[in-house]
Coordinates of C-alpha atoms and ligand atoms in Angstrom, one line a residue:
M122 CA 108.9 67.6 99.6
D123 CA 110.5 65.8 102.6
V124 CA 109.2 62.3 103.1
D125 CA 108.4 63.0 106.8
A126 CA 106.4 66.1 105.8
R127 CA 104.1 64.1 103.7
V128 CA 100.5 64.2 104.7
R129 CA 98.9 61.2 106.2
T130 CA 95.4 61.2 104.9
D131 CA 92.5 60.1 107.0
P132 CA 89.5 60.1 104.8
A133 CA 87.2 58.9 107.6
G134 CA 87.7 62.0 109.8
A135 CA 88.1 64.5 106.9
L136 CA 85.5 66.8 105.6
L137 CA 87.7 67.8 102.6
S138 CA 90.6 65.7 101.3
L139 CA 93.1 66.7 98.6
H140 CA 95.4 64.0 97.1
D141 CA 98.3 65.0 95.0
V142 CA 96.3 67.9 93.4
E143 CA 97.9 69.8 90.6
V144 CA 96.6 73.0 89.0
R145 CA 98.1 74.2 85.8
Y146 CA 96.6 77.4 84.3
P147 CA 96.0 77.4 80.5
G148 CA 99.2 78.4 78.7
A149 CA 101.3 78.4 81.9
T150 CA 104.7 76.6 81.6
E151 CA 104.7 75.5 85.3
A152 CA 102.0 74.2 87.6
S153 CA 100.8 76.8 90.1
A154 CA 100.1 74.0 92.6
Q155 CA 101.4 70.5 92.6
D156 CA 101.5 67.4 94.8
I157 CA 99.0 69.1 97.2
S158 CA 97.7 66.6 99.7
F159 CA 96.0 67.5 103.0
D160 CA 92.8 66.8 104.9
V161 CA 90.6 69.4 106.5
R162 CA 88.9 67.9 109.6
S163 CA 85.3 68.9 110.5
G164 CA 85.0 71.8 113.0
R165 CA 88.7 72.6 112.7
T166 CA 90.8 75.3 110.9
L167 CA 93.5 74.4 108.4
G168 CA 95.7 77.3 107.6
L169 CA 97.3 77.6 104.2
V170 CA 100.3 80.0 104.5
G171 CA 103.0 81.1 102.1
E172 CA 104.4 84.2 100.4
S173 CA 102.4 85.9 97.7
G174 CA 102.4 83.8 94.5
S175 CA 103.0 80.5 96.4
G176 CA 99.7 79.0 95.2
K177 CA 97.3 79.6 98.2
S178 CA 94.5 81.1 96.3
T179 CA 94.9 78.6 93.4
I180 CA 94.2 75.8 95.9
G181 CA 91.2 77.7 97.3
R182 CA 89.8 78.2 93.8
A183 CA 90.4 74.5 93.0
V184 CA 88.4 73.5 96.1
L185 CA 85.6 75.9 95.1
G186 CA 85.6 74.4 91.6
L187 CA 86.6 77.8 90.1
V188 CA 89.6 76.3 88.4
P189 CA 90.0 72.7 87.1
I190 CA 92.6 70.4 88.6
S191 CA 95.1 68.9 86.1
A192 CA 96.1 65.9 88.2
G193 CA 95.2 64.3 91.5
S194 CA 91.9 64.2 93.2
M195 CA 89.7 65.9 95.8
S196 CA 86.9 64.5 97.9
Y197 CA 84.2 66.1 100.1
R198 CA 82.8 63.8 102.8
G199 CA 84.2 61.0 100.8
E200 CA 82.5 62.0 97.6
D201 CA 84.9 62.6 94.6
I202 CA 84.6 66.2 93.6
S203 CA 87.7 66.3 91.4
H204 CA 85.7 67.1 88.2
R205 CA 82.2 68.1 89.4
D206 CA 79.4 68.8 87.1
Q207 CA 76.9 71.7 87.6
R208 CA 74.5 69.7 89.6
V209 CA 77.1 68.6 92.1
S210 CA 78.6 72.2 92.2
R211 CA 75.2 73.6 93.0
R212 CA 74.6 71.0 95.7
L213 CA 78.1 71.6 97.1
S214 CA 77.6 75.4 97.2
A215 CA 75.2 75.0 100.1
H216 CA 78.0 73.4 102.1
L217 CA 81.0 75.3 100.7
Q218 CA 81.2 79.1 101.0
V219 CA 83.9 81.7 100.6
V220 CA 85.0 85.0 102.1
F221 CA 87.4 87.0 100.0
Q222 CA 89.9 89.6 100.9
D223 CA 88.3 92.7 99.5
P224 CA 84.8 93.5 100.9
Y225 CA 84.7 96.6 98.7
S226 CA 84.6 94.6 95.5
S227 CA 82.9 91.4 96.8
L228 CA 79.7 93.1 97.9
N229 CA 77.5 94.5 95.1
P230 CA 77.3 98.3 95.7
N231 CA 73.8 98.4 94.2
R232 CA 72.2 95.9 96.5
T233 CA 71.0 96.6 100.0
I234 CA 72.4 94.4 102.7
E235 CA 69.1 92.6 102.9
Q236 CA 69.2 91.8 99.2
T237 CA 72.8 90.6 99.6
L238 CA 72.0 88.3 102.5
V239 CA 68.8 87.0 101.1
E240 CA 70.4 86.0 97.7
P241 CA 71.9 82.7 98.9
L242 CA 68.7 81.8 100.7
L243 CA 66.7 82.2 97.4
V244 CA 69.0 79.5 95.9
H245 CA 69.4 77.2 98.9
S246 CA 66.2 77.5 101.1
A247 CA 62.5 77.3 100.7
L248 CA 61.9 80.2 103.1
G249 CA 59.2 82.8 102.5
S250 CA 60.2 86.5 102.2
R251 CA 59.3 87.4 105.8
E252 CA 61.3 84.4 107.1
M253 CA 64.2 85.3 104.9
R254 CA 64.3 88.8 106.3
D255 CA 64.2 87.4 109.8
A256 CA 67.1 85.0 109.0
A257 CA 69.0 88.0 107.5
A258 CA 68.4 90.1 110.7
E259 CA 69.5 87.1 112.9
M260 CA 72.6 86.5 110.9
L261 CA 73.5 90.2 111.1
A262 CA 73.1 90.1 114.9
E263 CA 75.4 87.1 115.0
V264 CA 78.2 89.1 113.2
G265 CA 77.6 92.1 115.5
L266 CA 75.5 94.4 113.2
D267 CA 72.2 96.0 113.9
E268 CA 69.0 95.1 112.0
A269 CA 68.9 98.7 110.7
A270 CA 71.8 97.7 108.4
L271 CA 69.3 95.6 106.3
G272 CA 68.0 98.6 104.3
R273 CA 71.4 100.2 103.7
Y274 CA 74.0 99.8 100.9
P275 CA 77.6 98.7 101.3
A276 CA 78.9 102.2 100.8
H277 CA 77.5 103.1 104.2
F278 CA 79.8 100.7 106.0
S279 CA 83.5 100.6 107.0
G280 CA 85.9 97.9 105.7
G281 CA 85.5 95.8 108.9
Q282 CA 81.7 96.1 108.8
R283 CA 81.6 95.1 105.2
Q284 CA 83.7 92.0 106.0
R285 CA 81.2 91.2 108.7
I286 CA 78.5 91.4 106.1
A287 CA 80.5 89.2 103.7
I288 CA 80.9 86.7 106.6
A289 CA 77.1 86.8 107.2
R290 CA 76.4 86.2 103.6
A291 CA 78.8 83.2 103.6
L292 CA 77.3 81.7 106.8
I293 CA 73.6 82.4 106.3
V294 CA 73.0 79.1 104.4
G295 CA 74.7 77.2 107.2
P296 CA 77.8 75.9 105.3
E297 CA 80.1 73.2 106.7
L298 CA 83.2 74.6 105.2
V299 CA 84.1 78.2 104.6
I300 CA 87.2 79.2 102.7
C301 CA 88.6 82.4 104.0
D302 CA 91.0 83.8 101.3
E303 CA 93.0 86.6 102.9
A304 CA 89.8 87.5 104.6
V305 CA 91.4 90.1 107.0
S306 CA 94.4 91.2 104.9
A307 CA 92.8 94.5 103.8
L308 CA 91.9 95.5 107.3
D309 CA 93.7 97.6 109.9
L310 CA 95.3 95.5 112.7
S311 CA 92.8 96.3 115.4
V312 CA 89.9 95.6 113.0
Q313 CA 91.7 92.4 111.9
A314 CA 91.7 91.2 115.5
Q315 CA 87.9 91.8 115.9
V316 CA 87.1 90.0 112.7
L317 CA 89.4 87.0 113.6
N318 CA 87.7 86.8 117.0
L319 CA 84.3 86.9 115.3
L320 CA 85.4 84.0 113.0
K321 CA 86.6 82.0 116.0
R322 CA 83.3 82.6 117.9
L323 CA 81.3 81.6 114.9
Q324 CA 83.3 78.4 114.6
A325 CA 82.7 77.6 118.3
D326 CA 78.9 78.4 117.9
R327 CA 78.3 76.7 114.6
D328 CA 81.0 74.1 114.4
V329 CA 82.0 75.5 111.0
T330 CA 85.2 74.3 109.4
Y331 CA 87.7 76.8 107.9
L332 CA 90.2 76.5 105.2
F333 CA 92.0 79.7 106.2
I334 CA 94.3 81.2 103.6
S335 CA 96.8 84.0 104.5
H336 CA 100.3 85.2 103.7
D337 CA 100.4 86.4 107.4
L338 CA 101.8 83.7 109.6
D339 CA 100.7 85.5 112.7
V340 CA 97.1 85.5 111.5
V341 CA 97.2 81.9 110.6
R342 CA 98.9 81.0 113.9
F343 CA 96.0 82.7 115.7
M344 CA 93.3 80.9 113.7
A345 CA 94.6 77.5 112.7
H346 CA 94.7 74.1 114.4
E347 CA 96.8 72.7 111.5
M348 CA 99.0 74.5 109.1
V349 CA 100.2 73.8 105.6
V350 CA 103.2 75.9 104.4
L351 CA 103.4 76.5 100.7
R352 CA 106.2 77.6 98.6
R353 CA 106.2 77.9 94.8
G354 CA 103.1 75.8 94.5
E355 CA 104.4 72.9 96.7
I356 CA 103.9 72.0 100.3
V357 CA 107.1 72.4 102.3
E358 CA 105.8 71.7 105.7
H359 CA 102.5 70.4 107.3
G360 CA 101.6 69.8 110.9
A361 CA 99.9 71.0 114.1
A362 CA 100.0 74.8 114.1
E363 CA 101.7 75.1 117.5
Q364 CA 104.3 72.5 116.8
L365 CA 105.1 74.0 113.4
I366 CA 105.5 77.5 114.9
S367 CA 107.6 76.3 117.9
A368 CA 109.8 73.9 115.9
P369 CA 109.7 74.7 112.2
K370 CA 111.6 72.1 110.2
H371 CA 111.9 73.9 106.9
P372 CA 114.2 76.9 106.4
Y373 CA 111.3 78.6 104.4
T374 CA 109.0 78.3 107.4
R375 CA 111.7 79.8 109.6
R376 CA 112.0 82.7 107.2
L377 CA 108.3 83.3 107.2
L378 CA 108.4 83.3 111.0
A379 CA 111.3 85.7 111.0
S380 CA 109.3 88.2 108.9
A381 CA 106.2 88.0 111.0
P382 CA 105.6 91.0 113.3
V383 CA 106.5 89.6 116.7
P384 CA 108.1 91.2 119.8
D385 CA 111.6 92.5 119.1
I386 CA 113.7 90.0 121.1
E387 CA 111.9 87.0 119.8
R388 CA 112.1 88.4 116.3
Q389 CA 115.8 89.1 116.5
H390 CA 116.4 85.5 117.6
R391 CA 114.3 84.2 114.7
R392 CA 116.1 86.5 112.3
R393 CA 119.4 85.0 113.4
E394 CA 118.1 81.5 113.1
A395 CA 116.7 82.3 109.6
A396 CA 119.9 83.9 108.5
R397 CA 121.7 80.7 109.5
S398 CA 119.1 78.6 107.6
F399 CA 119.6 80.5 104.3
A400 CA 122.7 78.5 103.7
E401 CA 120.8 75.2 104.1
D402 CA 118.0 76.2 101.7
Ligands
ADP635 P1 98.9 83.2 96.3 O1 97.5 83.1 96.6 O2 99.8 82.4 97.2 O3 99.4 84.7 96.3 P2 98.2 82.4 93.6 O4 97.6 81.1 93.8 O5 97.4 83.6 93.3 O6 99.2 82.6 94.8 O7 99.3 82.2 92.4 C1 100.2 81.1 92.3 C2 100.8 81.2 90.9 O8 99.9 81.0 89.9 C3 101.5 82.5 90.6 O9 102.7 82.3 89.9 C4 100.5 83.2 89.8 O10 101.2 84.1 88.9 C5 99.9 82.1 89.0 N1 98.5 82.4 88.6 C6 97.5 82.7 89.5 N2 96.3 82.9 88.8 C7 96.6 82.7 87.5 C8 95.8 82.7 86.3 N3 94.5 83.0 86.3 N4 96.5 82.4 85.1 C9 97.8 82.1 85.1 N5 98.6 82.0 86.2 C10 98.0 82.3 87.4

């Protein structure tokens, strides 16, 4: 990694901090993520972008505590969460939620939307059943769905609506940090735009922080204040999103930009730039 691309950590302002994190899956010869350092600031969106297999989901899973880290450390609001026990995991899960790519498999087909939305409240709140139903209805309204959805099953809904339900489930306990792992990648472009706008509105309304994972640089560009570019498990570039897009330093970032769907003239220019940069890489 370039020295000037190194992350300057600022634990005081960070909700989540990673310091030289490494993840090595059992039996794997190489680490799937290494030397990963970044801060996610409260109320902001940090985009993690890179090609398929670059380690984005691995980092998301490590933050969620779904895979152990083999080196480095992570902290949440200054508390070390590198190797958390069940008690800490449970406490954190009220603050840390996730929205996955595939709303078809992430929602239980045998549960009504009310059951799905109430489930996190059973764990994290002391609300009675009437209050939980009201909270579920309110949350549905916030994501643009009608109360009538409560009694229905996931099969009734489109992909975009299911993703709205998955977002409602993630947000109903009022988390501080939501990891969006390819949250719109399975959706048509027009539906993607609606869901991205919804996520932005929810951030403005609730001051929620996103760790936003996507292979699609255009999507990350739309969402993120800061961006981390990953390649083969390592950070190649990190900075303010606009700056990184307008003046990418690393040839790999330029290649990602060149493959993003942008207007033709701009794209042709980027492709020429990227072609030139292949030699440097
Ligand atoms: P991305 O999210 O960027 O597509 P991943 O984090 O899923 O990338 O994968 C990064 C690397 O880790 C890949 O080489 C992948 O094959 C490997 N990997 C992912 N999950 C596992 C696993 N459970 N066991 C072993 N290797 C894995």
